[in-house]
Amino acid sequence: GADKDRVRSAARLCKADLTTAMVGEFPELQGIMGRYYALNDGEAPEVADAIAEHYSPLGPNDACPTKPVSVAVALADKIDSLVGFFAIDERPTGSKDPFALRRAGLGIIRLILENGLRLPLRSTFESAARLFEGLSPSAEDLPDDLMNFLADRLKVHLRKSGLKHDLVSAVFAVGGEDDLVRLVARAEALKEYLDSD
């Protein structure tokens, strides 16, 4: 439901404030300053808000964007980061995650679930991976690798929300599902069924 032209504008401008002295001096203002610069230059409020919110959610307690343009840009930014780093084989290992890819994965999950987005993730990852063909020898394996990575992040997210490990494993055993909203609905339905007489 997002206006495509506004999404394109926000995506084109969302990292521009990183080149400014203000953000160079105060990195915690990235996005925030971008919003002020965009408004000053006459951009639409939705574009400015998307620039400010495209890093969100930063953690489990951070607010998740809900405006269509903001959600689209935040999702695109996180998907692009994941696919790009996976394409050059820079993946989280053990406790090391220098590029905050686990946080990006959880951000994608929260954006999708909290906004009820029916997004086919596998085809989204396939489209993004095509941008890296020729640059990465393993570009054709990226969608599977990314789905497995996101499945692990989703299991952690669901366990934190109170669903037991065996329920999560049972839902994932069905396989081939890339609609997170439907997957979580299945897990919740299974929980309700098991809790009943």
JSON list of C-alpha atoms in Angstrom, two decimals:
[
{"chain": "A", "resi": 1, "resn": "GLY", "atom": "CA", "xyz": [0.00, 0.00, 0.00]},
{"chain": "A", "resi": 2, "resn": "ALA", "atom": "CA", "xyz": [3.01, 2.33, -0.10]},
{"chain": "A", "resi": 3, "resn": "ASP", "atom": "CA", "xyz": [3.37, 5.03, -2.75]},
{"chain": "A", "resi": 4, "resn": "LYS", "atom": "CA", "xyz": [6.18, 3.70, -4.99]},
{"chain": "A", "resi": 5, "resn": "ASP", "atom": "CA", "xyz": [7.55, 7.14, -5.90]},
{"chain": "A", "resi": 6, "resn": "ARG", "atom": "CA", "xyz": [7.82, 8.12, -2.24]},
{"chain": "A", "resi": 7, "resn": "VAL", "atom": "CA", "xyz": [9.48, 4.79, -1.43]},
{"chain": "A", "resi": 8, "resn": "ARG", "atom": "CA", "xyz": [12.00, 5.36, -4.24]},
{"chain": "A", "resi": 9, "resn": "SER", "atom": "CA", "xyz": [12.75, 8.88, -2.97]},
{"chain": "A", "resi": 10, "resn": "ALA", "atom": "CA", "xyz": [13.21, 7.70, 0.61]},
{"chain": "A", "resi": 11, "resn": "ALA", "atom": "CA", "xyz": [15.39, 4.76, -0.47]},
{"chain": "A", "resi": 12, "resn": "ARG", "atom": "CA", "xyz": [17.57, 7.04, -2.59]},
{"chain": "A", "resi": 13, "resn": "LEU", "atom": "CA", "xyz": [18.02, 9.55, 0.25]},
{"chain": "A", "resi": 14, "resn": "CYS", "atom": "CA", "xyz": [18.03, 7.36, 3.38]},
{"chain": "A", "resi": 15, "resn": "LYS", "atom": "CA", "xyz": [21.83, 7.08, 3.68]},
{"chain": "A", "resi": 16, "resn": "ALA", "atom": "CA", "xyz": [22.67, 10.59, 2.45]},
{"chain": "A", "resi": 17, "resn": "ASP", "atom": "CA", "xyz": [22.97, 12.04, 5.95]},
{"chain": "A", "resi": 18, "resn": "LEU", "atom": "CA", "xyz": [25.89, 9.68, 6.66]},
{"chain": "A", "resi": 19, "resn": "THR", "atom": "CA", "xyz": [28.11, 12.01, 4.62]},
{"chain": "A", "resi": 20, "resn": "THR", "atom": "CA", "xyz": [27.32, 15.07, 6.75]},
{"chain": "A", "resi": 21, "resn": "ALA", "atom": "CA", "xyz": [29.55, 16.51, 9.46]},
{"chain": "A", "resi": 22, "resn": "MET", "atom": "CA", "xyz": [26.66, 16.38, 11.95]},
{"chain": "A", "resi": 23, "resn": "VAL", "atom": "CA", "xyz": [26.24, 12.59, 11.65]},
{"chain": "A", "resi": 24, "resn": "GLY", "atom": "CA", "xyz": [30.02, 12.16, 11.41]},
{"chain": "A", "resi": 25, "resn": "GLU", "atom": "CA", "xyz": [30.32, 13.89, 14.78]},
{"chain": "A", "resi": 26, "resn": "PHE", "atom": "CA", "xyz": [27.21, 12.29, 16.31]},
{"chain": "A", "resi": 27, "resn": "PRO", "atom": "CA", "xyz": [26.55, 8.88, 14.66]},
{"chain": "A", "resi": 28, "resn": "GLU", "atom": "CA", "xyz": [23.49, 8.30, 16.85]},
{"chain": "A", "resi": 29, "resn": "LEU", "atom": "CA", "xyz": [21.73, 11.01, 14.80]},
{"chain": "A", "resi": 30, "resn": "GLN", "atom": "CA", "xyz": [21.78, 9.01, 11.57]},
{"chain": "A", "resi": 31, "resn": "GLY", "atom": "CA", "xyz": [18.30, 8.93, 10.12]},
{"chain": "A", "resi": 32, "resn": "ILE", "atom": "CA", "xyz": [17.12, 11.66, 12.47]},
{"chain": "A", "resi": 33, "resn": "MET", "atom": "CA", "xyz": [19.24, 14.29, 10.71]},
{"chain": "A", "resi": 34, "resn": "GLY", "atom": "CA", "xyz": [18.25, 12.78, 7.36]},
{"chain": "A", "resi": 35, "resn": "ARG", "atom": "CA", "xyz": [14.63, 13.50, 8.23]},
{"chain": "A", "resi": 36, "resn": "TYR", "atom": "CA", "xyz": [15.41, 17.15, 9.00]},
{"chain": "A", "resi": 37, "resn": "TYR", "atom": "CA", "xyz": [17.43, 17.55, 5.80]},
{"chain": "A", "resi": 38, "resn": "ALA", "atom": "CA", "xyz": [14.67, 15.97, 3.72]},
{"chain": "A", "resi": 39, "resn": "LEU", "atom": "CA", "xyz": [11.99, 18.23, 5.18]},
{"chain": "A", "resi": 40, "resn": "ASN", "atom": "CA", "xyz": [14.25, 21.25, 4.67]},
{"chain": "A", "resi": 41, "resn": "ASP", "atom": "CA", "xyz": [14.68, 20.29, 1.00]},
{"chain": "A", "resi": 42, "resn": "GLY", "atom": "CA", "xyz": [10.91, 20.03, 0.47]},
{"chain": "A", "resi": 43, "resn": "GLU", "atom": "CA", "xyz": [10.47, 16.24, 0.51]},
{"chain": "A", "resi": 44, "resn": "ALA", "atom": "CA", "xyz": [7.08, 14.83, 1.49]},
{"chain": "A", "resi": 45, "resn": "PRO", "atom": "CA", "xyz": [6.59, 14.09, 5.21]},
{"chain": "A", "resi": 46, "resn": "GLU", "atom": "CA", "xyz": [6.21, 10.33, 4.43]},
{"chain": "A", "resi": 47, "resn": "VAL", "atom": "CA", "xyz": [9.63, 10.36, 2.74]},
{"chain": "A", "resi": 48, "resn": "ALA", "atom": "CA", "xyz": [11.22, 12.21, 5.67]},
{"chain": "A", "resi": 49, "resn": "ASP", "atom": "CA", "xyz": [9.63, 9.83, 8.19]},
{"chain": "A", "resi": 50, "resn": "ALA", "atom": "CA", "xyz": [10.83, 6.80, 6.21]},
{"chain": "A", "resi": 51, "resn": "ILE", "atom": "CA", "xyz": [14.38, 8.18, 6.24]},
{"chain": "A", "resi": 52, "resn": "ALA", "atom": "CA", "xyz": [14.21, 8.58, 10.02]},
{"chain": "A", "resi": 53, "resn": "GLU", "atom": "CA", "xyz": [12.62, 5.16, 10.61]},
{"chain": "A", "resi": 54, "resn": "HIS", "atom": "CA", "xyz": [14.45, 2.95, 8.13]},
{"chain": "A", "resi": 55, "resn": "TYR", "atom": "CA", "xyz": [16.94, 1.71, 10.77]},
{"chain": "A", "resi": 56, "resn": "SER", "atom": "CA", "xyz": [14.07, 0.59, 13.03]},
{"chain": "A", "resi": 57, "resn": "PRO", "atom": "CA", "xyz": [13.50, -1.65, 14.82]},
{"chain": "A", "resi": 58, "resn": "LEU", "atom": "CA", "xyz": [16.98, -1.61, 16.33]},
{"chain": "A", "resi": 59, "resn": "GLY", "atom": "CA", "xyz": [16.19, -4.08, 19.10]},
{"chain": "A", "resi": 60, "resn": "PRO", "atom": "CA", "xyz": [13.39, -5.99, 20.79]},
{"chain": "A", "resi": 61, "resn": "ASN", "atom": "CA", "xyz": [12.18, -2.91, 22.71]},
{"chain": "A", "resi": 62, "resn": "ASP", "atom": "CA", "xyz": [12.45, -0.46, 19.80]},
{"chain": "A", "resi": 63, "resn": "ALA", "atom": "CA", "xyz": [9.23, 0.69, 18.11]},
{"chain": "A", "resi": 64, "resn": "CYS", "atom": "CA", "xyz": [8.51, -0.91, 14.76]},
{"chain": "A", "resi": 65, "resn": "PRO", "atom": "CA", "xyz": [7.56, 1.34, 11.81]},
{"chain": "A", "resi": 66, "resn": "THR", "atom": "CA", "xyz": [3.91, 1.08, 10.75]},
{"chain": "A", "resi": 67, "resn": "LYS", "atom": "CA", "xyz": [3.58, 3.68, 7.96]},
{"chain": "A", "resi": 68, "resn": "PRO", "atom": "CA", "xyz": [3.64, 1.94, 4.54]},
{"chain": "A", "resi": 69, "resn": "VAL", "atom": "CA", "xyz": [6.54, 3.97, 3.07]},
{"chain": "A", "resi": 70, "resn": "SER", "atom": "CA", "xyz": [8.60, 3.55, 6.25]},
{"chain": "A", "resi": 71, "resn": "VAL", "atom": "CA", "xyz": [7.93, -0.20, 6.39]},
{"chain": "A", "resi": 72, "resn": "ALA", "atom": "CA", "xyz": [8.88, -0.68, 2.72]},
{"chain": "A", "resi": 73, "resn": "VAL", "atom": "CA", "xyz": [12.17, 1.22, 3.06]},
{"chain": "A", "resi": 74, "resn": "ALA", "atom": "CA", "xyz": [13.08, -0.44, 6.38]},
{"chain": "A", "resi": 75, "resn": "LEU", "atom": "CA", "xyz": [12.40, -3.90, 4.93]},
{"chain": "A", "resi": 76, "resn": "ALA", "atom": "CA", "xyz": [14.33, -3.17, 1.73]},
{"chain": "A", "resi": 77, "resn": "ASP", "atom": "CA", "xyz": [17.32, -1.87, 3.70]},
{"chain": "A", "resi": 78, "resn": "LYS", "atom": "CA", "xyz": [17.46, -4.93, 5.96]},
{"chain": "A", "resi": 79, "resn": "ILE", "atom": "CA", "xyz": [16.92, -7.43, 3.13]},
{"chain": "A", "resi": 80, "resn": "ASP", "atom": "CA", "xyz": [19.60, -5.71, 1.04]},
{"chain": "A", "resi": 81, "resn": "SER", "atom": "CA", "xyz": [22.05, -5.86, 3.95]},
{"chain": "A", "resi": 82, "resn": "LEU", "atom": "CA", "xyz": [21.39, -9.55, 4.62]},
{"chain": "A", "resi": 83, "resn": "VAL", "atom": "CA", "xyz": [21.61, -10.59, 0.98]},
{"chain": "A", "resi": 84, "resn": "GLY", "atom": "CA", "xyz": [24.70, -8.47, 0.34]},
{"chain": "A", "resi": 85, "resn": "PHE", "atom": "CA", "xyz": [26.65, -9.79, 3.30]},
{"chain": "A", "resi": 86, "resn": "PHE", "atom": "CA", "xyz": [25.60, -13.39, 2.66]},
{"chain": "A", "resi": 87, "resn": "ALA", "atom": "CA", "xyz": [26.64, -12.96, -0.99]},
{"chain": "A", "resi": 88, "resn": "ILE", "atom": "CA", "xyz": [30.20, -12.10, 0.06]},
{"chain": "A", "resi": 89, "resn": "ASP", "atom": "CA", "xyz": [30.13, -14.89, 2.66]},
{"chain": "A", "resi": 90, "resn": "GLU", "atom": "CA", "xyz": [30.17, -12.57, 5.68]},
{"chain": "A", "resi": 91, "resn": "ARG", "atom": "CA", "xyz": [27.77, -14.43, 7.95]},
{"chain": "A", "resi": 92, "resn": "PRO", "atom": "CA", "xyz": [27.36, -14.44, 11.72]},
{"chain": "A", "resi": 93, "resn": "THR", "atom": "CA", "xyz": [29.41, -17.19, 13.36]},
{"chain": "A", "resi": 94, "resn": "GLY", "atom": "CA", "xyz": [29.00, -18.26, 16.96]},
{"chain": "A", "resi": 95, "resn": "SER", "atom": "CA", "xyz": [28.82, -15.13, 19.08]},
{"chain": "A", "resi": 96, "resn": "LYS", "atom": "CA", "xyz": [30.40, -12.95, 16.40]},
{"chain": "A", "resi": 97, "resn": "ASP", "atom": "CA", "xyz": [28.08, -10.74, 14.37]},
{"chain": "A", "resi": 98, "resn": "PRO", "atom": "CA", "xyz": [30.08, -7.60, 13.51]},
{"chain": "A", "resi": 99, "resn": "PHE", "atom": "CA", "xyz": [27.57, -6.38, 10.92]},
{"chain": "A", "resi": 100, "resn": "ALA", "atom": "CA", "xyz": [24.48, -6.90, 13.14]},
{"chain": "A", "resi": 101, "resn": "LEU", "atom": "CA", "xyz": [22.92, -9.37, 10.70]},
{"chain": "A", "resi": 102, "resn": "ARG", "atom": "CA", "xyz": [21.00, -11.18, 13.43]},
{"chain": "A", "resi": 103, "resn": "ARG", "atom": "CA", "xyz": [19.47, -7.85, 14.41]},
{"chain": "A", "resi": 104, "resn": "ALA", "atom": "CA", "xyz": [18.58, -7.22, 10.74]},
{"chain": "A", "resi": 105, "resn": "GLY", "atom": "CA", "xyz": [16.95, -10.67, 10.58]},
{"chain": "A", "resi": 106, "resn": "LEU", "atom": "CA", "xyz": [14.90, -10.01, 13.71]},
{"chain": "A", "resi": 107, "resn": "GLY", "atom": "CA", "xyz": [14.00, -6.59, 12.29]},
{"chain": "A", "resi": 108, "resn": "ILE", "atom": "CA", "xyz": [12.64, -8.23, 9.13]},
{"chain": "A", "resi": 109, "resn": "ILE", "atom": "CA", "xyz": [10.62, -10.66, 11.25]},
{"chain": "A", "resi": 110, "resn": "ARG", "atom": "CA", "xyz": [9.17, -7.90, 13.42]},
{"chain": "A", "resi": 111, "resn": "LEU", "atom": "CA", "xyz": [8.35, -5.67, 10.44]},
{"chain": "A", "resi": 112, "resn": "ILE", "atom": "CA", "xyz": [6.49, -8.53, 8.76]},
{"chain": "A", "resi": 113, "resn": "LEU", "atom": "CA", "xyz": [4.66, -9.88, 11.82]},
{"chain": "A", "resi": 114, "resn": "GLU", "atom": "CA", "xyz": [3.76, -6.59, 13.50]},
{"chain": "A", "resi": 115, "resn": "ASN", "atom": "CA", "xyz": [2.41, -5.17, 10.23]},
{"chain": "A", "resi": 116, "resn": "GLY", "atom": "CA", "xyz": [0.72, -8.43, 9.15]},
{"chain": "A", "resi": 117, "resn": "LEU", "atom": "CA", "xyz": [2.55, -8.44, 5.79]},
{"chain": "A", "resi": 118, "resn": "ARG", "atom": "CA", "xyz": [1.89, -11.42, 3.53]},
{"chain": "A", "resi": 119, "resn": "LEU", "atom": "CA", "xyz": [5.32, -11.36, 1.92]},
{"chain": "A", "resi": 120, "resn": "PRO", "atom": "CA", "xyz": [6.70, -14.39, 0.03]},
{"chain": "A", "resi": 121, "resn": "LEU", "atom": "CA", "xyz": [10.21, -14.24, 1.46]},
{"chain": "A", "resi": 122, "resn": "ARG", "atom": "CA", "xyz": [11.82, -16.87, -0.76]},
{"chain": "A", "resi": 123, "resn": "SER", "atom": "CA", "xyz": [10.94, -15.05, -3.99]},
{"chain": "A", "resi": 124, "resn": "THR", "atom": "CA", "xyz": [11.95, -11.74, -2.38]},
{"chain": "A", "resi": 125, "resn": "PHE", "atom": "CA", "xyz": [15.36, -13.21, -1.53]},
{"chain": "A", "resi": 126, "resn": "GLU", "atom": "CA", "xyz": [15.63, -14.69, -5.05]},
{"chain": "A", "resi": 127, "resn": "SER", "atom": "CA", "xyz": [15.00, -11.27, -6.59]},
{"chain": "A", "resi": 128, "resn": "ALA", "atom": "CA", "xyz": [17.58, -9.65, -4.32]},
{"chain": "A", "resi": 129, "resn": "ALA", "atom": "CA", "xyz": [20.12, -12.43, -4.97]},
{"chain": "A", "resi": 130, "resn": "ARG", "atom": "CA", "xyz": [19.87, -11.85, -8.74]},
{"chain": "A", "resi": 131, "resn": "LEU", "atom": "CA", "xyz": [21.49, -8.46, -8.13]},
{"chain": "A", "resi": 132, "resn": "PHE", "atom": "CA", "xyz": [24.61, -10.33, -6.96]},
{"chain": "A", "resi": 133, "resn": "GLU", "atom": "CA", "xyz": [24.86, -12.88, -9.78]},
{"chain": "A", "resi": 134, "resn": "GLY", "atom": "CA", "xyz": [28.37, -12.84, -11.20]},
{"chain": "A", "resi": 135, "resn": "LEU", "atom": "CA", "xyz": [29.68, -11.13, -8.08]},
{"chain": "A", "resi": 136, "resn": "SER", "atom": "CA", "xyz": [29.19, -14.09, -5.79]},
{"chain": "A", "resi": 137, "resn": "PRO", "atom": "CA", "xyz": [29.84, -17.73, -6.70]},
{"chain": "A", "resi": 138, "resn": "SER", "atom": "CA", "xyz": [27.13, -18.86, -4.29]},
{"chain": "A", "resi": 139, "resn": "ALA", "atom": "CA", "xyz": [24.39, -16.41, -5.33]},
{"chain": "A", "resi": 140, "resn": "GLU", "atom": "CA", "xyz": [22.06, -19.26, -6.38]},
{"chain": "A", "resi": 141, "resn": "ASP", "atom": "CA", "xyz": [22.24, -20.76, -2.86]},
{"chain": "A", "resi": 142, "resn": "LEU", "atom": "CA", "xyz": [21.46, -17.46, -1.14]},
{"chain": "A", "resi": 143, "resn": "PRO", "atom": "CA", "xyz": [17.66, -17.82, -0.91]},
{"chain": "A", "resi": 144, "resn": "ASP", "atom": "CA", "xyz": [17.95, -21.20, 0.89]},
{"chain": "A", "resi": 145, "resn": "ASP", "atom": "CA", "xyz": [20.72, -19.94, 3.19]},
{"chain": "A", "resi": 146, "resn": "LEU", "atom": "CA", "xyz": [18.73, -16.81, 4.02]},
{"chain": "A", "resi": 147, "resn": "MET", "atom": "CA", "xyz": [15.51, -18.75, 4.68]},
{"chain": "A", "resi": 148, "resn": "ASN", "atom": "CA", "xyz": [17.41, -21.04, 7.08]},
{"chain": "A", "resi": 149, "resn": "PHE", "atom": "CA", "xyz": [18.97, -18.02, 8.79]},
{"chain": "A", "resi": 150, "resn": "LEU", "atom": "CA", "xyz": [15.59, -16.31, 9.15]},
{"chain": "A", "resi": 151, "resn": "ALA", "atom": "CA", "xyz": [13.99, -19.55, 10.39]},
{"chain": "A", "resi": 152, "resn": "ASP", "atom": "CA", "xyz": [16.56, -19.68, 13.21]},
{"chain": "A", "resi": 153, "resn": "ARG", "atom": "CA", "xyz": [15.84, -16.03, 14.08]},
{"chain": "A", "resi": 154, "resn": "LEU", "atom": "CA", "xyz": [12.09, -16.71, 14.02]},
{"chain": "A", "resi": 155, "resn": "LYS", "atom": "CA", "xyz": [12.49, -19.69, 16.36]},
{"chain": "A", "resi": 156, "resn": "VAL", "atom": "CA", "xyz": [14.27, -17.44, 18.86]},
{"chain": "A", "resi": 157, "resn": "HIS", "atom": "CA", "xyz": [11.57, -14.77, 18.45]},
{"chain": "A", "resi": 158, "resn": "LEU", "atom": "CA", "xyz": [8.73, -17.25, 18.94]},
{"chain": "A", "resi": 159, "resn": "ARG", "atom": "CA", "xyz": [10.36, -18.84, 21.99]},
{"chain": "A", "resi": 160, "resn": "LYS", "atom": "CA", "xyz": [10.69, -15.39, 23.58]},
{"chain": "A", "resi": 161, "resn": "SER", "atom": "CA", "xyz": [6.98, -14.83, 22.95]},
{"chain": "A", "resi": 162, "resn": "GLY", "atom": "CA", "xyz": [6.12, -17.97, 24.93]},
{"chain": "A", "resi": 163, "resn": "LEU", "atom": "CA", "xyz": [5.79, -20.73, 22.33]},
{"chain": "A", "resi": 164, "resn": "LYS", "atom": "CA", "xyz": [7.53, -23.94, 23.37]},
{"chain": "A", "resi": 165, "resn": "HIS", "atom": "CA", "xyz": [10.46, -25.35, 21.43]},
{"chain": "A", "resi": 166, "resn": "ASP", "atom": "CA", "xyz": [8.58, -28.47, 20.28]},
{"chain": "A", "resi": 167, "resn": "LEU", "atom": "CA", "xyz": [5.72, -26.36, 18.84]},
{"chain": "A", "resi": 168, "resn": "VAL", "atom": "CA", "xyz": [8.17, -24.23, 16.88]},
{"chain": "A", "resi": 169, "resn": "SER", "atom": "CA", "xyz": [9.99, -27.31, 15.59]},
{"chain": "A", "resi": 170, "resn": "ALA", "atom": "CA", "xyz": [6.70, -28.97, 14.58]},
{"chain": "A", "resi": 171, "resn": "VAL", "atom": "CA", "xyz": [5.59, -25.96, 12.55]},
{"chain": "A", "resi": 172, "resn": "PHE", "atom": "CA", "xyz": [8.96, -25.71, 10.82]},
{"chain": "A", "resi": 173, "resn": "ALA", "atom": "CA", "xyz": [8.91, -29.45, 10.04]},
{"chain": "A", "resi": 174, "resn": "VAL", "atom": "CA", "xyz": [6.13, -28.81, 7.49]},
{"chain": "A", "resi": 175, "resn": "GLY", "atom": "CA", "xyz": [8.80, -27.14, 5.32]},
{"chain": "A", "resi": 176, "resn": "GLY", "atom": "CA", "xyz": [8.56, -24.91, 2.30]},
{"chain": "A", "resi": 177, "resn": "GLU", "atom": "CA", "xyz": [6.63, -22.18, 4.11]},
{"chain": "A", "resi": 178, "resn": "ASP", "atom": "CA", "xyz": [7.94, -18.66, 3.57]},
{"chain": "A", "resi": 179, "resn": "ASP", "atom": "CA", "xyz": [4.91, -16.65, 4.73]},
{"chain": "A", "resi": 180, "resn": "LEU", "atom": "CA", "xyz": [5.83, -15.72, 8.30]},
{"chain": "A", "resi": 181, "resn": "VAL", "atom": "CA", "xyz": [2.32, -14.55, 9.21]},
{"chain": "A", "resi": 182, "resn": "ARG", "atom": "CA", "xyz": [0.84, -17.93, 8.24]},
{"chain": "A", "resi": 183, "resn": "LEU", "atom": "CA", "xyz": [3.69, -19.79, 9.96]},
{"chain": "A", "resi": 184, "resn": "VAL", "atom": "CA", "xyz": [3.12, -17.98, 13.26]},
{"chain": "A", "resi": 185, "resn": "ALA", "atom": "CA", "xyz": [-0.65, -18.48, 12.94]},
{"chain": "A", "resi": 186, "resn": "ARG", "atom": "CA", "xyz": [-0.02, -22.22, 12.57]},
{"chain": "A", "resi": 187, "resn": "ALA", "atom": "CA", "xyz": [2.16, -22.28, 15.68]},
{"chain": "A", "resi": 188, "resn": "GLU", "atom": "CA", "xyz": [-0.48, -20.40, 17.68]},
{"chain": "A", "resi": 189, "resn": "ALA", "atom": "CA", "xyz": [-3.26, -22.68, 16.40]},
{"chain": "A", "resi": 190, "resn": "LEU", "atom": "CA", "xyz": [-1.23, -25.74, 17.36]},
{"chain": "A", "resi": 191, "resn": "LYS", "atom": "CA", "xyz": [-0.65, -24.29, 20.83]},
{"chain": "A", "resi": 192, "resn": "GLU", "atom": "CA", "xyz": [-4.40, -23.63, 21.28]},
{"chain": "A", "resi": 193, "resn": "TYR", "atom": "CA", "xyz": [-5.20, -27.16, 20.11]},
{"chain": "A", "resi": 194, "resn": "LEU", "atom": "CA", "xyz": [-2.69, -28.77, 22.50]},
{"chain": "A", "resi": 195, "resn": "ASP", "atom": "CA", "xyz": [-3.93, -26.61, 25.39]},
{"chain": "A", "resi": 196, "resn": "SER", "atom": "CA", "xyz": [-7.52, -27.76, 24.82]},
{"chain": "A", "resi": 197, "resn": "ASP", "atom": "CA", "xyz": [-9.17, -30.94, 26.13]}
]
